[in-house]
Short mmCIF file of C-alpha atoms in Angstrom, two decimals:
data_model
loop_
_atom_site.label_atom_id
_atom_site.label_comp_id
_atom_site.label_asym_id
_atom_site.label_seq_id
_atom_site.Cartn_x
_atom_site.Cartn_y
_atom_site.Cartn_z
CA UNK A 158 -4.19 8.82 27.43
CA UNK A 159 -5.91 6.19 25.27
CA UNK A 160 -7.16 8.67 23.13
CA UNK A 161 -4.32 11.07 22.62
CA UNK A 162 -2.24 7.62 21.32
CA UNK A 163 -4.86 6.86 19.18
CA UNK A 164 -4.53 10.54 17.89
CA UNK A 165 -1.08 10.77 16.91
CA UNK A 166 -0.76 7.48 15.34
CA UNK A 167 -3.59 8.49 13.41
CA UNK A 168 -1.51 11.85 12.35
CA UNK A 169 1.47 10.05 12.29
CA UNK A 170 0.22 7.16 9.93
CA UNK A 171 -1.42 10.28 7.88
CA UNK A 172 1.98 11.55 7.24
CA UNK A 173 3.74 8.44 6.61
CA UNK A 174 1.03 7.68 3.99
CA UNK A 175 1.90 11.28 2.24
CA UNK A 176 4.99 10.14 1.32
CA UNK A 177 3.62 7.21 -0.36
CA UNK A 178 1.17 9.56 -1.95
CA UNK A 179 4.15 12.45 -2.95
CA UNK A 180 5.75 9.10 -4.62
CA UNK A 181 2.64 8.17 -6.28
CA UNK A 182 2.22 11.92 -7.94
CA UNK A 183 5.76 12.31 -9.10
CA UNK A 184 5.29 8.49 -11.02
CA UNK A 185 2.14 10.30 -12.33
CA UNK A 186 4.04 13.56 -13.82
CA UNK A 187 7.12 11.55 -14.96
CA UNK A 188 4.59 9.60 -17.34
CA UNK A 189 2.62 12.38 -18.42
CA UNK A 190 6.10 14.26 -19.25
CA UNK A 191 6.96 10.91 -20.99
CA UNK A 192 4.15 10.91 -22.83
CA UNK A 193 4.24 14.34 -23.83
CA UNK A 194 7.86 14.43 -24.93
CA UNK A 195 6.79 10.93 -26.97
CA UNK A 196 3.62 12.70 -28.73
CA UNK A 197 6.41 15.75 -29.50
CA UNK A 198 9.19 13.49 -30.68
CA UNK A 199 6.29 11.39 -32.80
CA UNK A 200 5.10 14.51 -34.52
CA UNK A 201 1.17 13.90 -33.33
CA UNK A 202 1.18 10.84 -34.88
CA UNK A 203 -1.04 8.11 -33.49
CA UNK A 204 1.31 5.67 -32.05
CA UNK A 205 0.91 4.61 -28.73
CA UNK A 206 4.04 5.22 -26.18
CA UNK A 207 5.83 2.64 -24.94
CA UNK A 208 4.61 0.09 -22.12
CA UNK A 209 6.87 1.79 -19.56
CA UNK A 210 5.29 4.73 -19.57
CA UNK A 211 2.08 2.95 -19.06
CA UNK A 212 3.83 0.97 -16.60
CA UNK A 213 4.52 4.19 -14.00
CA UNK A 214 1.36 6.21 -14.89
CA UNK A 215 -0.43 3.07 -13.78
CA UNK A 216 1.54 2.69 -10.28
CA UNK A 217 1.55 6.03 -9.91
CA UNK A 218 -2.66 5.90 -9.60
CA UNK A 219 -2.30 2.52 -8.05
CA UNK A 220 -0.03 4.67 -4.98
CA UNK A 221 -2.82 7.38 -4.92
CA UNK A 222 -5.55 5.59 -4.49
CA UNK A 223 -3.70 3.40 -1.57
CA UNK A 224 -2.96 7.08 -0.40
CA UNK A 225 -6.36 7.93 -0.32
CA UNK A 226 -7.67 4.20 1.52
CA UNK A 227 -4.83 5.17 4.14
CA UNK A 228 -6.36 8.12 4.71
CA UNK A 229 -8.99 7.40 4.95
CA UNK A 230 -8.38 4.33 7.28
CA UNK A 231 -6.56 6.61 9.30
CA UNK A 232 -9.16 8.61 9.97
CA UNK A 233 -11.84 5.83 10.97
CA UNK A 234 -9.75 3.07 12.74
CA UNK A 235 -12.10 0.71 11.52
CA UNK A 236 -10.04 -2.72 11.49
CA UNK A 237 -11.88 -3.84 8.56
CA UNK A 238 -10.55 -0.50 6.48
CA UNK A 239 -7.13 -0.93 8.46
CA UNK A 240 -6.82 -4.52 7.30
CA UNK A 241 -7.68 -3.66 3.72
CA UNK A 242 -5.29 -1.01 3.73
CA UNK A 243 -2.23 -3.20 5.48
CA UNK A 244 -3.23 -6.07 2.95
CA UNK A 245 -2.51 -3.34 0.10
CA UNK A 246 0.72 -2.37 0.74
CA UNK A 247 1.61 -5.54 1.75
CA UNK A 248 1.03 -6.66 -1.63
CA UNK A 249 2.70 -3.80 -3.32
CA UNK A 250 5.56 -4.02 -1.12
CA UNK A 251 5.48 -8.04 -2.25
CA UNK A 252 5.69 -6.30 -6.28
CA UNK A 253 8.52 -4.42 -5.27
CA UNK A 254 10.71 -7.32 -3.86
CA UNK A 255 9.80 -9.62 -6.65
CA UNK A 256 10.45 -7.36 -9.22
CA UNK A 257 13.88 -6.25 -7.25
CA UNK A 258 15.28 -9.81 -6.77
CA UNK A 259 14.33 -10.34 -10.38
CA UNK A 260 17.09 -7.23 -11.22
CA UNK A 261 19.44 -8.43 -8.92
CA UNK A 262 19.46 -12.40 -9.11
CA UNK A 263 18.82 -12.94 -13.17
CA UNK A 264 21.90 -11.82 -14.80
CA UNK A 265 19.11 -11.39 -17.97
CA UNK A 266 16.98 -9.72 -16.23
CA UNK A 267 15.96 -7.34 -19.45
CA UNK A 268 14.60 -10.26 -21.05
CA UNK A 269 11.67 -10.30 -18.77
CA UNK A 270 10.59 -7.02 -20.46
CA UNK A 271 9.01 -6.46 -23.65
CA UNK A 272 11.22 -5.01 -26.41
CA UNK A 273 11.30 -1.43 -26.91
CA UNK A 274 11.96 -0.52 -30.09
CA UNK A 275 12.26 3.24 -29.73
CA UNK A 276 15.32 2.73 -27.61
CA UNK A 277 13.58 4.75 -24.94
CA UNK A 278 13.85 2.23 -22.15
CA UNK A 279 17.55 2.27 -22.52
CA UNK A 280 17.49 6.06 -21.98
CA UNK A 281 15.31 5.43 -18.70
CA UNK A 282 18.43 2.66 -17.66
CA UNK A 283 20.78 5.46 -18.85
CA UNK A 284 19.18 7.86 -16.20
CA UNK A 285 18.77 5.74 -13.73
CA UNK A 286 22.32 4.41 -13.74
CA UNK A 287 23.95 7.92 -13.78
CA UNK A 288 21.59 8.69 -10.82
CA UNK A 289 21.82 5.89 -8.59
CA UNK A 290 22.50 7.61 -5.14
CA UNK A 291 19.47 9.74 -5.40
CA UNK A 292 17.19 6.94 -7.03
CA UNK A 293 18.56 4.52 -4.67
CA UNK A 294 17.19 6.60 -1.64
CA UNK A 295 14.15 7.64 -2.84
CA UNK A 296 13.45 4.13 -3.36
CA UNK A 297 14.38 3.52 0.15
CA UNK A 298 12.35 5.71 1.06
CA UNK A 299 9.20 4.77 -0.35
CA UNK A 300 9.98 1.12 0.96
CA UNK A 301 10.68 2.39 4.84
CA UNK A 302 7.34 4.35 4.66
CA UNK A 303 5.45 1.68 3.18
CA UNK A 304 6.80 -0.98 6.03
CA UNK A 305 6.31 1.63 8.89
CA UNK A 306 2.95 2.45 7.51
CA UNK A 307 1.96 -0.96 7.64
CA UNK A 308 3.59 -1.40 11.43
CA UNK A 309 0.99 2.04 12.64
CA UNK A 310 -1.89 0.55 10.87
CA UNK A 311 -0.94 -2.69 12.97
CA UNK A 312 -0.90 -0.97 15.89
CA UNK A 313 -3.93 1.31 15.06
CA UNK A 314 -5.96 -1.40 14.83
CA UNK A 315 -4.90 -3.35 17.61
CA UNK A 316 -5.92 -0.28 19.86
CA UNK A 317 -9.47 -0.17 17.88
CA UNK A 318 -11.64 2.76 16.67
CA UNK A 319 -12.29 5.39 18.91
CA UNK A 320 -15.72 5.30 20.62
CA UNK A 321 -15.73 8.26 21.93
CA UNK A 322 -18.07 10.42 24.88
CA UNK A 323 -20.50 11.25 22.24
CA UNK A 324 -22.90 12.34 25.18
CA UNK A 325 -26.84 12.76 23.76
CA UNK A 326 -29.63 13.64 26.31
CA UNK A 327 -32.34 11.77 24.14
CA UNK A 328 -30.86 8.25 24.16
CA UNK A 329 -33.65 6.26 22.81
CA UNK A 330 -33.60 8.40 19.30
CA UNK A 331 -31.29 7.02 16.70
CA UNK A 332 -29.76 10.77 14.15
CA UNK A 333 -31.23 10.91 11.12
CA UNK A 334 -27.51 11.18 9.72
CA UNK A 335 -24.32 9.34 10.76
CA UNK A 336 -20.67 10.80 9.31
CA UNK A 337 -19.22 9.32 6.83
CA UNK A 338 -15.82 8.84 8.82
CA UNK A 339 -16.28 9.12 12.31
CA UNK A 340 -17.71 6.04 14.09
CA UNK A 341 -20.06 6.47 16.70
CA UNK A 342 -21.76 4.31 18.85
CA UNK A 343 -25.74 4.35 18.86
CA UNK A 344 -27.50 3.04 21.48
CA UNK A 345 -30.89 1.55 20.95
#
């Protein structure tokens, strides 16, 4: 029964994390896209885009690779890759609320940014304002499987990594190779 559990909150923490990943990849795109339609607009001139779109391309890679570590701590159990994981999102969860309660308690809130002379920025507000439901839940979202991600690797980890009936007739010989991912016991 143990096992089985251990199984599906594995898959189930897998999935969870795919949304987080999904998220990460469409932050990716909406950058590149950015970027291209900046290079276009700039007629292959040198200038660098604007922070912003540096801004999502690098959350968007931050997202994938905490994809990818949830994965993978999925996979293994380990509470050492479990903990890294949970302190991850913990801390980008942390990002998101500070940068959120910035919006919504300073009335100046665009102050905090840099300036954006190309008036880009304001087209991003412009979007973002005329799309609110649909931005609003994707963002809720995102947060709901980051917090229940973080409650399965809790719970993952409090049930431990999965040792396993890895039966061997020659006890006393330690493999030559171990997996990458899977942990087994060896008994010496």
């Amino acid at each position: 029964m143990g096992r089985m559990l251990r199984s599906f909150l594995q898959s189930v923490l897998k999935l969870v994390n795919s949304v987080i990943g999904m998220a990460g990849m469409g932050m990716i795109l909406y950058s590149l896209w950015m970027m291209r339609v900046w290079y276009k607009q700039s007629g292959g001139l040198a200038s660098s885009p604007p922070w912003f779109v540096y801004t999502f391309l690098g959350l968007g890679i931050f997202l994938c690779l905490i994809t990818c570590s949830g994965h993978i701590a999925a996979e293994t159990a380990s509470g050492h890759c479990l903990s890294c994981y949970m302190i991850f999102v913990f801390l980008l969860v942390m990002l998101e609320a500070a940068v959120t309660a910035d919006i919504f308690l300073n009335q100046n809130w665009e102050e905090d940014f840099p300036e954006d002379p190309t008036g880009k920025f304001d087209e991003l507000k412009d979007f973002v304002r005329s799309n609110f439901e649909m931005c609003k839940w994707i963002g809720l979202l995102v947060v709901a499987a980051q917090a229940l991600s973080i409650f399965l690797a809790m719970v993952l980890r409090a049930l431990g990594p999965d040792h396993g009936s890895y039966y061997d007739s020659d006890d006393d010989i330690v493999p030559a190779r171990l997996p990458l991912l899977r942990n087994q016991q060896v008994s010496r």
